[in-house]
Coordinates of C-alpha atoms and ligand atoms in Angstrom, one line a residue:
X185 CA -13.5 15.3 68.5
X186 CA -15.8 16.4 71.5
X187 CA -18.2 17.9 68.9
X188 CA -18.8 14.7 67.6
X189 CA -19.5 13.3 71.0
X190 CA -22.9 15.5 71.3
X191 CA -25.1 14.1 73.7
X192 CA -27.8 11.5 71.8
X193 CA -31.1 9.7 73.2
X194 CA -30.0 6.1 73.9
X195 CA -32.1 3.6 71.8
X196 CA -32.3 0.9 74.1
X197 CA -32.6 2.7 77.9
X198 CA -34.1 6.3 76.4
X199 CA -30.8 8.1 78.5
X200 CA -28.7 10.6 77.4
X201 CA -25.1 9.4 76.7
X202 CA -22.1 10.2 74.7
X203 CA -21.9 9.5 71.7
X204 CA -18.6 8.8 69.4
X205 CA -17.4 5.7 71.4
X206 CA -16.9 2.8 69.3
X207 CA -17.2 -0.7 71.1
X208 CA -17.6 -4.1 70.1
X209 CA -21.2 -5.1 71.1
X210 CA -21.0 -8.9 70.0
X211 CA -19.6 -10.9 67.9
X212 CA -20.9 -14.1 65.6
X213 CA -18.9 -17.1 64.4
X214 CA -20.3 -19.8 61.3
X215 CA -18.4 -23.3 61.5
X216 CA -18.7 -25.3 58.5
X217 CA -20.0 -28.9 59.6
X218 CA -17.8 -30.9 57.6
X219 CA -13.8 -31.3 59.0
X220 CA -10.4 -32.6 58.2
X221 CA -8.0 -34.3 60.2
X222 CA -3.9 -34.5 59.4
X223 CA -4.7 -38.4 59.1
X224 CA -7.2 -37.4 56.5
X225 CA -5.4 -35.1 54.8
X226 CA -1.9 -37.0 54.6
X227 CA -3.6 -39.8 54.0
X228 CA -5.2 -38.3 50.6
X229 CA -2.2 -36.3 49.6
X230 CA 0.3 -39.3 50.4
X231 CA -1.7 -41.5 47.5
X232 CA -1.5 -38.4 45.6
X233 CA 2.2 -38.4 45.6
X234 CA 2.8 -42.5 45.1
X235 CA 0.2 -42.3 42.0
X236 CA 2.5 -39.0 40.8
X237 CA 5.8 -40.9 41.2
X238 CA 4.4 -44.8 39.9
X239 CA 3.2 -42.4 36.7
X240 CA 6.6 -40.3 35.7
X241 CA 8.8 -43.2 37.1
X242 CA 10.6 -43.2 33.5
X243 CA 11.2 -39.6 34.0
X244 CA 12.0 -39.7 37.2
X245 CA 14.4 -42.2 37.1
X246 CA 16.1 -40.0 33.8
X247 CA 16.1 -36.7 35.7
X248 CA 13.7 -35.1 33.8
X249 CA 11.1 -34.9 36.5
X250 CA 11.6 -34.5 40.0
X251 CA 9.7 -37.2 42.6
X252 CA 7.2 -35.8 44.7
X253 CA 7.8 -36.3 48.7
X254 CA 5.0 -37.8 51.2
X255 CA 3.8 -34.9 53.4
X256 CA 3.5 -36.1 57.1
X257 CA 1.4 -35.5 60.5
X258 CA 4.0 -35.0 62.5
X259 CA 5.6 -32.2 60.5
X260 CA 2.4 -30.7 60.1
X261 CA 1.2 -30.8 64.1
X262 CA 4.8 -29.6 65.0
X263 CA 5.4 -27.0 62.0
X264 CA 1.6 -25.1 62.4
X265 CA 0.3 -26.4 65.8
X266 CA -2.7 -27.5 63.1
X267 CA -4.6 -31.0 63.8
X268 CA -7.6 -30.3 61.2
X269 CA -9.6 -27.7 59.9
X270 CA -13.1 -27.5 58.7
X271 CA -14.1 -26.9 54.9
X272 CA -16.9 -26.8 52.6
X273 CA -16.6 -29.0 50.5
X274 CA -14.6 -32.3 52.3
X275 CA -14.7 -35.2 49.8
X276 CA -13.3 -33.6 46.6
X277 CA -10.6 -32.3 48.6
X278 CA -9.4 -35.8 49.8
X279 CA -10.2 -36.8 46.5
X280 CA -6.7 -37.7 45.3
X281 CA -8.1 -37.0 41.7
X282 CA -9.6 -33.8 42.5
X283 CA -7.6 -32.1 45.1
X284 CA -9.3 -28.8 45.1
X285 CA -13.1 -28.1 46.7
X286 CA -15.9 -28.1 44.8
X287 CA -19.3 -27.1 44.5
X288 CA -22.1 -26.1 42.5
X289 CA -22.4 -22.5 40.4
X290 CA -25.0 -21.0 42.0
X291 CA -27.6 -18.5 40.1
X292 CA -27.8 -14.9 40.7
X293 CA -31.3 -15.6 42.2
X294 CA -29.5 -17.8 44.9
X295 CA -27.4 -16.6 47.7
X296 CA -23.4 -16.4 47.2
X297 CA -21.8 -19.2 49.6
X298 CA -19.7 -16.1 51.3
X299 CA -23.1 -13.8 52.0
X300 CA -24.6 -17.1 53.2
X301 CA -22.6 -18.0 55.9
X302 CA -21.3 -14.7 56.5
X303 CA -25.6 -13.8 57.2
X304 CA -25.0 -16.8 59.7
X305 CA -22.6 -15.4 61.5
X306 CA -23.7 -11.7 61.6
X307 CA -27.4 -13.0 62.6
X308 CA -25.6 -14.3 65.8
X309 CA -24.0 -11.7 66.7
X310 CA -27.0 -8.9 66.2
X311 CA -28.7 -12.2 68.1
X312 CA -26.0 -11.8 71.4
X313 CA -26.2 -7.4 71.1
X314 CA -29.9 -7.5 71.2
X315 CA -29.5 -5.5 68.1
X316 CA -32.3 -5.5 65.9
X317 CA -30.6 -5.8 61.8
X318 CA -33.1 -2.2 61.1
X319 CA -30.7 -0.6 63.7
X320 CA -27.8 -1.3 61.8
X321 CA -26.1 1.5 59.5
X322 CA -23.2 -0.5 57.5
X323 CA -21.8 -3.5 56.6
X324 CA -18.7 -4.4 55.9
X325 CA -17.3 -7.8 54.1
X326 CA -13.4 -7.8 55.2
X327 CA -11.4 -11.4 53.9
X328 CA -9.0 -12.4 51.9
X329 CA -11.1 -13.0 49.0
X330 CA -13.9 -12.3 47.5
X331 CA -16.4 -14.5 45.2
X332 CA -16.6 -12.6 42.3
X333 CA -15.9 -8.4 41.4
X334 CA -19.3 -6.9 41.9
X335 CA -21.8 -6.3 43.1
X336 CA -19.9 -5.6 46.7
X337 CA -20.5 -9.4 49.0
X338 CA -21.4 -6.5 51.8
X339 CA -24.0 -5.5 49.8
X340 CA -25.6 -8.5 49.6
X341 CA -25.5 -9.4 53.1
X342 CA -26.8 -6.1 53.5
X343 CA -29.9 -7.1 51.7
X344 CA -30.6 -10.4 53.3
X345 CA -30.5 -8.9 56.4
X346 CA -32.4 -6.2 55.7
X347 CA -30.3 -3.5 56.6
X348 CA -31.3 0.1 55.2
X349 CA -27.7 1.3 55.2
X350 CA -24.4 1.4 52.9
X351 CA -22.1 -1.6 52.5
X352 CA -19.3 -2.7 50.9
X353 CA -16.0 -5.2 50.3
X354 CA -12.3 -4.3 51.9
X355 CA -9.3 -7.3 51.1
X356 CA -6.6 -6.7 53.5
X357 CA -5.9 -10.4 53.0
X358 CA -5.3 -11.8 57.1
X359 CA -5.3 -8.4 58.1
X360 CA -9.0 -7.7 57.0
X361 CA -11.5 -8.1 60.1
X362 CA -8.7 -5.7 61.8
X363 CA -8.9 -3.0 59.3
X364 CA -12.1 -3.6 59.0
X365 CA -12.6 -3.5 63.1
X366 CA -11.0 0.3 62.7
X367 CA -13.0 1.3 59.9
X368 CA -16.1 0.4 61.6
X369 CA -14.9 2.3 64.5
X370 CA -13.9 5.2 62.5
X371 CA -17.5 5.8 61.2
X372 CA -18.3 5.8 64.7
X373 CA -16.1 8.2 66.0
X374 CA -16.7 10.7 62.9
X375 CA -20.2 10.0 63.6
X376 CA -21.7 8.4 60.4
X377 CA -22.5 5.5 61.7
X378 CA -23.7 3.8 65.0
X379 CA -24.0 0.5 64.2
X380 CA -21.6 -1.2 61.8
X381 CA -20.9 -5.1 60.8
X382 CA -17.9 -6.6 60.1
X383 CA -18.8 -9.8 58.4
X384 CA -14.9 -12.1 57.6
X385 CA -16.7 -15.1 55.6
X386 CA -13.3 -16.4 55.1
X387 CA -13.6 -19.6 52.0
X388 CA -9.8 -20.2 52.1
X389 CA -10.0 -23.6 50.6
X390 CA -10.9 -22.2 47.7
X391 CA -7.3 -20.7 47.3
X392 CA -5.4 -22.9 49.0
X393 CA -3.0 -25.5 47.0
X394 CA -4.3 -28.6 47.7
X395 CA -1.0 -30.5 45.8
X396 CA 1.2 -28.4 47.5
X397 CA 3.1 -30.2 50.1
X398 CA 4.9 -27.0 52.0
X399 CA 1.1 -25.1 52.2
X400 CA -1.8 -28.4 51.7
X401 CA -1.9 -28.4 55.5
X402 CA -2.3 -24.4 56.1
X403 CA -5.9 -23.1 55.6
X404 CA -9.2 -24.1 57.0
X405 CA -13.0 -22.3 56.1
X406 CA -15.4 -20.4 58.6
X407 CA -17.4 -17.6 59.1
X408 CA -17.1 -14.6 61.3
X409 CA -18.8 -11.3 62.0
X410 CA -18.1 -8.2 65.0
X411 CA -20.8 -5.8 65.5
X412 CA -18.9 -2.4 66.0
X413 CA -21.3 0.0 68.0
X414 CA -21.4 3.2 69.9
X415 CA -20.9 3.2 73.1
X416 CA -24.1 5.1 73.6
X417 CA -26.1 2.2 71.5
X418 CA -24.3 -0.6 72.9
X419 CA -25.4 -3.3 75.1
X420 CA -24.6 -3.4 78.6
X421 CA -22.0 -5.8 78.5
X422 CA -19.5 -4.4 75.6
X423 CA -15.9 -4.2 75.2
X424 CA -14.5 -0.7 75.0
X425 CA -12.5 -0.2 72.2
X426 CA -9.2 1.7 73.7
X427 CA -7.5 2.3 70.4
X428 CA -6.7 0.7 66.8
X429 CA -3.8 1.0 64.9
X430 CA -2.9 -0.8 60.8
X431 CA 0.3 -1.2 59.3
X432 CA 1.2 -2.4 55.7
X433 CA 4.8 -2.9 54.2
X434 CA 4.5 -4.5 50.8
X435 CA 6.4 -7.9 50.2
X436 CA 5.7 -10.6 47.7
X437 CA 6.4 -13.2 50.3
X438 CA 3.0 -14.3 50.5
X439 CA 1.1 -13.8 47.3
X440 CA -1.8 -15.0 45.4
X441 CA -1.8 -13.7 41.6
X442 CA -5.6 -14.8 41.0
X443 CA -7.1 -12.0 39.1
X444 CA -9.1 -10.4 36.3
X445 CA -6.6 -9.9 34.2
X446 CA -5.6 -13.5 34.1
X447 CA -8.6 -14.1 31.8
X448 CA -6.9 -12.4 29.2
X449 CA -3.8 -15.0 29.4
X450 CA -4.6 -18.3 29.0
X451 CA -1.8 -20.3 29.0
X452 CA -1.5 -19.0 32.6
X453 CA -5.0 -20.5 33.6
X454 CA -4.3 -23.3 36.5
X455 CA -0.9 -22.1 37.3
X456 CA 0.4 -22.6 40.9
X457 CA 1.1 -18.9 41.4
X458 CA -2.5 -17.8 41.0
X459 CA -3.2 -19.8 44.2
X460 CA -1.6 -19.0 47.5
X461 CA 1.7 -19.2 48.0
X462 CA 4.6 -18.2 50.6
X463 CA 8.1 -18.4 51.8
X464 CA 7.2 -19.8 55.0
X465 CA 10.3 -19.0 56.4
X466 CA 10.4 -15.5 55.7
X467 CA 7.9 -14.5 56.5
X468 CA 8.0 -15.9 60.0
X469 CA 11.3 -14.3 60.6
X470 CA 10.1 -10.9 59.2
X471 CA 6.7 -10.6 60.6
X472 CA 7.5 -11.8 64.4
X473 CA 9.3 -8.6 65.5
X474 CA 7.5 -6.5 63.3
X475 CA 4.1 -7.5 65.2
X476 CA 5.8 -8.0 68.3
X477 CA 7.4 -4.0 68.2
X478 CA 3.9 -2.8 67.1
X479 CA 2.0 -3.9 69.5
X480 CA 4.9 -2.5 72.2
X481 CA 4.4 0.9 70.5
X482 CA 0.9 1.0 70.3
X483 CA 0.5 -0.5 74.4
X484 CA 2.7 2.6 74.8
X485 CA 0.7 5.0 73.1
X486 CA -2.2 4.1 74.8
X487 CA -0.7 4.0 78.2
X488 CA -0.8 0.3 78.9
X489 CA 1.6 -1.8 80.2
X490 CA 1.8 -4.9 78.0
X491 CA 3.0 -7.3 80.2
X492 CA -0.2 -6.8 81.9
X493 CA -2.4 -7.3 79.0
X494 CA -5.3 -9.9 80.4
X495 CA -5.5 -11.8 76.8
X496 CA -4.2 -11.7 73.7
X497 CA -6.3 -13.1 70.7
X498 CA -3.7 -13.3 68.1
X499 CA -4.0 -14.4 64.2
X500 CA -3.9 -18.1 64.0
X501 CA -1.5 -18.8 61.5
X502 CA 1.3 -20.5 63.2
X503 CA 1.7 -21.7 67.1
X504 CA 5.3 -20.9 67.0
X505 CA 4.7 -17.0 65.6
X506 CA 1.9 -16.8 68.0
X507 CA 4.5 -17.8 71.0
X508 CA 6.9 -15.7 69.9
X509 CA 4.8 -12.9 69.3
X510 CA 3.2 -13.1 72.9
X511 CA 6.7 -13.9 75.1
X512 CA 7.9 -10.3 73.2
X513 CA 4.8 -8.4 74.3
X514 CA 4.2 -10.3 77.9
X515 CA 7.7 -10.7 78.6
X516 CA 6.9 -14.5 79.5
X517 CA 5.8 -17.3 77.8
X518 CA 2.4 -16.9 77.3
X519 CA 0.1 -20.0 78.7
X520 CA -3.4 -21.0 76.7
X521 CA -4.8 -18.8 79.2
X522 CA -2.9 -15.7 78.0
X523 CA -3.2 -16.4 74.4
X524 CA -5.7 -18.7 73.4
X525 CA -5.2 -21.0 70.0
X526 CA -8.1 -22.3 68.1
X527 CA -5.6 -23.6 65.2
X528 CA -5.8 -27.2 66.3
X529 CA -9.5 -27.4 65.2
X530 CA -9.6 -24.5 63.1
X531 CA -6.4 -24.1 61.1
X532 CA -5.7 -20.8 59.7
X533 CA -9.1 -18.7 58.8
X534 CA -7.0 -16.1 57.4
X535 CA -8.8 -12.9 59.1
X536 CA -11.4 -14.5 60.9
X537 CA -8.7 -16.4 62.9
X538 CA -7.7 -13.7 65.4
X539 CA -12.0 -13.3 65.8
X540 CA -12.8 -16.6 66.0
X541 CA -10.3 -16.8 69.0
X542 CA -12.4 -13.5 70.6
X543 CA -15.7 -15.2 70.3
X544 CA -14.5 -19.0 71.6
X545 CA -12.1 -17.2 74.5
X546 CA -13.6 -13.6 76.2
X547 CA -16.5 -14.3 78.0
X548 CA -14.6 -15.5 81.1
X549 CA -12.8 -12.2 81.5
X550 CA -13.7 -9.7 84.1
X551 CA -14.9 -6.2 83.8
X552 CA -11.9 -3.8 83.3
X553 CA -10.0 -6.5 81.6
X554 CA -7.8 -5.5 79.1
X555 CA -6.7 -7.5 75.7
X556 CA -5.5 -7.3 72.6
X557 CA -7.3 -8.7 69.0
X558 CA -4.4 -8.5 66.5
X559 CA -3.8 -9.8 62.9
X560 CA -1.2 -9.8 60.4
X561 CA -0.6 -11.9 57.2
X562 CA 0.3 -10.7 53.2
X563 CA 0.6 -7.4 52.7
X564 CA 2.5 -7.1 55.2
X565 CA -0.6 -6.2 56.8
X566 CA -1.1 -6.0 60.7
X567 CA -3.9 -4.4 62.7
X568 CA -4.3 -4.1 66.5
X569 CA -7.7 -3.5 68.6
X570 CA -6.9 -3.1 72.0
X571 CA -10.0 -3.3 74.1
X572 CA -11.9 -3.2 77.5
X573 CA -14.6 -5.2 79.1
X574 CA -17.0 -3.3 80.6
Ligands
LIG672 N1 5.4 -32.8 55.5 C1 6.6 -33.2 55.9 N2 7.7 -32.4 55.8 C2 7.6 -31.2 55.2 C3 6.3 -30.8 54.8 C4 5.2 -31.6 55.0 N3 4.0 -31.3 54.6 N4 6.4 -29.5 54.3 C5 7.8 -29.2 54.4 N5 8.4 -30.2 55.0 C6 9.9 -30.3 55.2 C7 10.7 -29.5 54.2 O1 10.9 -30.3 53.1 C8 11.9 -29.2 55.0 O2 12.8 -30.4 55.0 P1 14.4 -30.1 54.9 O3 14.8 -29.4 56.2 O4 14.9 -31.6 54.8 O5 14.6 -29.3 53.7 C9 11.4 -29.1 56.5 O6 10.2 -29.8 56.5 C10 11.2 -27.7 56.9 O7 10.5 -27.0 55.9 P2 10.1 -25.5 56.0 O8 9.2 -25.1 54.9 O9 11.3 -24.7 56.2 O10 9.2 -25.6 57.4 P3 9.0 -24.6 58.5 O11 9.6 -25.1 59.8 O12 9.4 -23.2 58.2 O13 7.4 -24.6 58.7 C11 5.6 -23.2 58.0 C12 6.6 -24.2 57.6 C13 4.8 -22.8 56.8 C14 4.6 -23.9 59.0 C15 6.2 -22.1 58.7 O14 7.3 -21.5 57.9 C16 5.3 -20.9 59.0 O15 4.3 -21.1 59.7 N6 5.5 -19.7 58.5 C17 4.6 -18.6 58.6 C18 3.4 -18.9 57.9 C19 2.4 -17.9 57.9 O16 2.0 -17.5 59.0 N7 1.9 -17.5 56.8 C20 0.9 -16.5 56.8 C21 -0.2 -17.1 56.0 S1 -1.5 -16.0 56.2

């Protein structure tokens, strides 16, 4: 490891430094306009259901169908913690006809909507480093989808950012930015890379099941990207990162079956199953302590003390997870202050959640302050990037 930290010329102050530090120079968030409230969306789905039930009353009323229940705000607010979330494409979705987002096919001469407002996002945060994009060696495009199999979405932002380098796509579902965070740093500390992007343009409407009454309330859109740097590159205000560690144990409890090989299958086209779906339950009782120990471990490895982390930016699927998650590792209950939420305006952002929270919630924090960025969703996936202000 200490060969790879050679001495190197500093780009930006022309000193010597060492080199084989990764850090997080900046980061860059893309926040769709358009938003929905629970009172928009209940509202919407509610019709939904009544027009549902008035149409199969006959088979309702002989058993043969089962009547669909009204979802509600209050279940919703004290469920998820969620009050609205921000999409692409709002009317179609509280379209009680349409129920899904939609939006023009767009030509191979046009940008993809994931390399456009993932571009937005990473031309902030090379924006906040200082960084000029011909500095940059890789990007990386880490979500929970991509927009179609090749060529690579990282690839394309690449291009439109003019970065002479190497990209490419990594799916670790809400675990991406994360693994994506360690990869990054990875390429640092081997030393084939010094400047590397991590772009989570995270279009979760598009999966999400709209007429699904345990799940319509869960996922909101947005755009996020970390600029993962050596230390020897970096700006002068960075945060260190101390140490990164990625877990996966398989489970089917949250799945999406969306594929490829679909096409070949058509009677399956449309089917709930290749949209998102959970057992909410499950995996809330399964992934708590298995995030919770992880973190413990890893504090311990590192020789930190949890219960004296400063902040912890946590995935923003769920209030209650989140609370449990943070009383395990702080040994309290954890105030905003402690562990910052951005699911009331956001919703879930599948991996960009845990970022998004980073970029609203750091810049207050002191030099030498220590925190925690940490995802988990399907997979099981979970990732943890402890780090240091400088
Ligand atoms: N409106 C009103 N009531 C609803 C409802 C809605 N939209 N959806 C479900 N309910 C009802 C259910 O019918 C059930 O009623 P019952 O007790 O009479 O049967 C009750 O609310 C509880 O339903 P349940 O699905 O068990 O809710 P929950 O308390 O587990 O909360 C989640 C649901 C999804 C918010 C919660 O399980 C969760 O957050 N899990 C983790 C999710 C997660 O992080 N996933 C990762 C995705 S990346």
């Amino acid at each position: 490891m200490r060969a790879m930290q050679d001495t190197l010329q500093d780009k930006s102050t022309g000193h010597d430094a060492l080199t084989g530090r990764p850090v997080i120079s900046a980061t860059g968030l893309f926040t769709p306009e358009e938003s929905i409230s629970n009172e928009e969306l209940v509202a919407s789905f509610n019709e939904y259901v009544e027009r549902f039930n008035a149409a199969n009353a006959d088979a309702i009323t002989a058993g043969d169908v089962e009547a669909l229940a009204p979802s509600s705000t209050e279940f919703i607010e004290k469920a998820s913690g969620i009050k609205a979330r921000h999409v692409m494409s709002k009317d179609p979705i509280l379209n009680p006809d349409i129920m899904t987002p939609r939006w023009e096919e767009r030509g191979n001469d046009e940008h993809s909507m994931m390399a456009e407002i993932g571009v937005i996002a990473a031309r902030q945060a090379l924006e906040r480093a200082g960084r000029d994009a011909g500095d940059v060696d890789a990007v990386l495009c880490a979500a929970s989808n991509m927009e179609r199999a090749y060529p690579a979405m990282a690839i394309e932002i690449q291009q439109a950012l003019g970065i002479d380098g190497f990209g490419f796509d990594m799916n670790v579902a809400c675990s991406s930015a994360t693994f994506g965070i360690q990869t990054a740093a990875d390429y640092i500390r081997g030393g084939n890379a010094k400047s590397v992007l991590v772009v989570s343009p995270e279009i979760t409407s598009g999966h999400l099941n709209w007429r699904d009454r345990d799940s319509h309330f869960i996922f909101g859109d947005v755009a996020t990207a970390v600029l993962v740097e050596d230390a020897a590159i970096a700006p002068e205000a960075h945060w260190e990162i101390l140490g990164t560690k990625l877990k996966t144990v398989f489970s089917n409890n949250i799945r999406n079956n969306f594929g490829f090989l679909n096409r070949a299958v058509p009677e399956n086209a449309g089917n709930a199953d290749k949209l998102f779906v959970q057992e909410g339950r499950k995996v809330f009782k399964e992934v708590v302590p298995m995030v919770a120990q992880m973190i413990i471990d890893e504090s311990a490895r590192l020789g930190l003390d949890p219960t004296l982390l400063r902040r912890l930016w946590l995935h923003q699927a769920n209030a209650g997870m989140n609370r449990l998650i943070a009383q395990r590792v702080l040994g309290h209950e954890a105030n905003d202050d402690e562990s910052p939420t951005v699911l009331d305006t956001y919703g879930n952002t599948s991996s960009a959640g845990s970022i998004i929270a980073f970029h609203k919630h750091s810049d207050d924090l002191g030099a030498n302050d220590t925190g925690l960025i940490c995802s988990f969703g399907a997979g099981y996936s979970a990732g943890t990037v402890f780090v240091r202000k400088t």
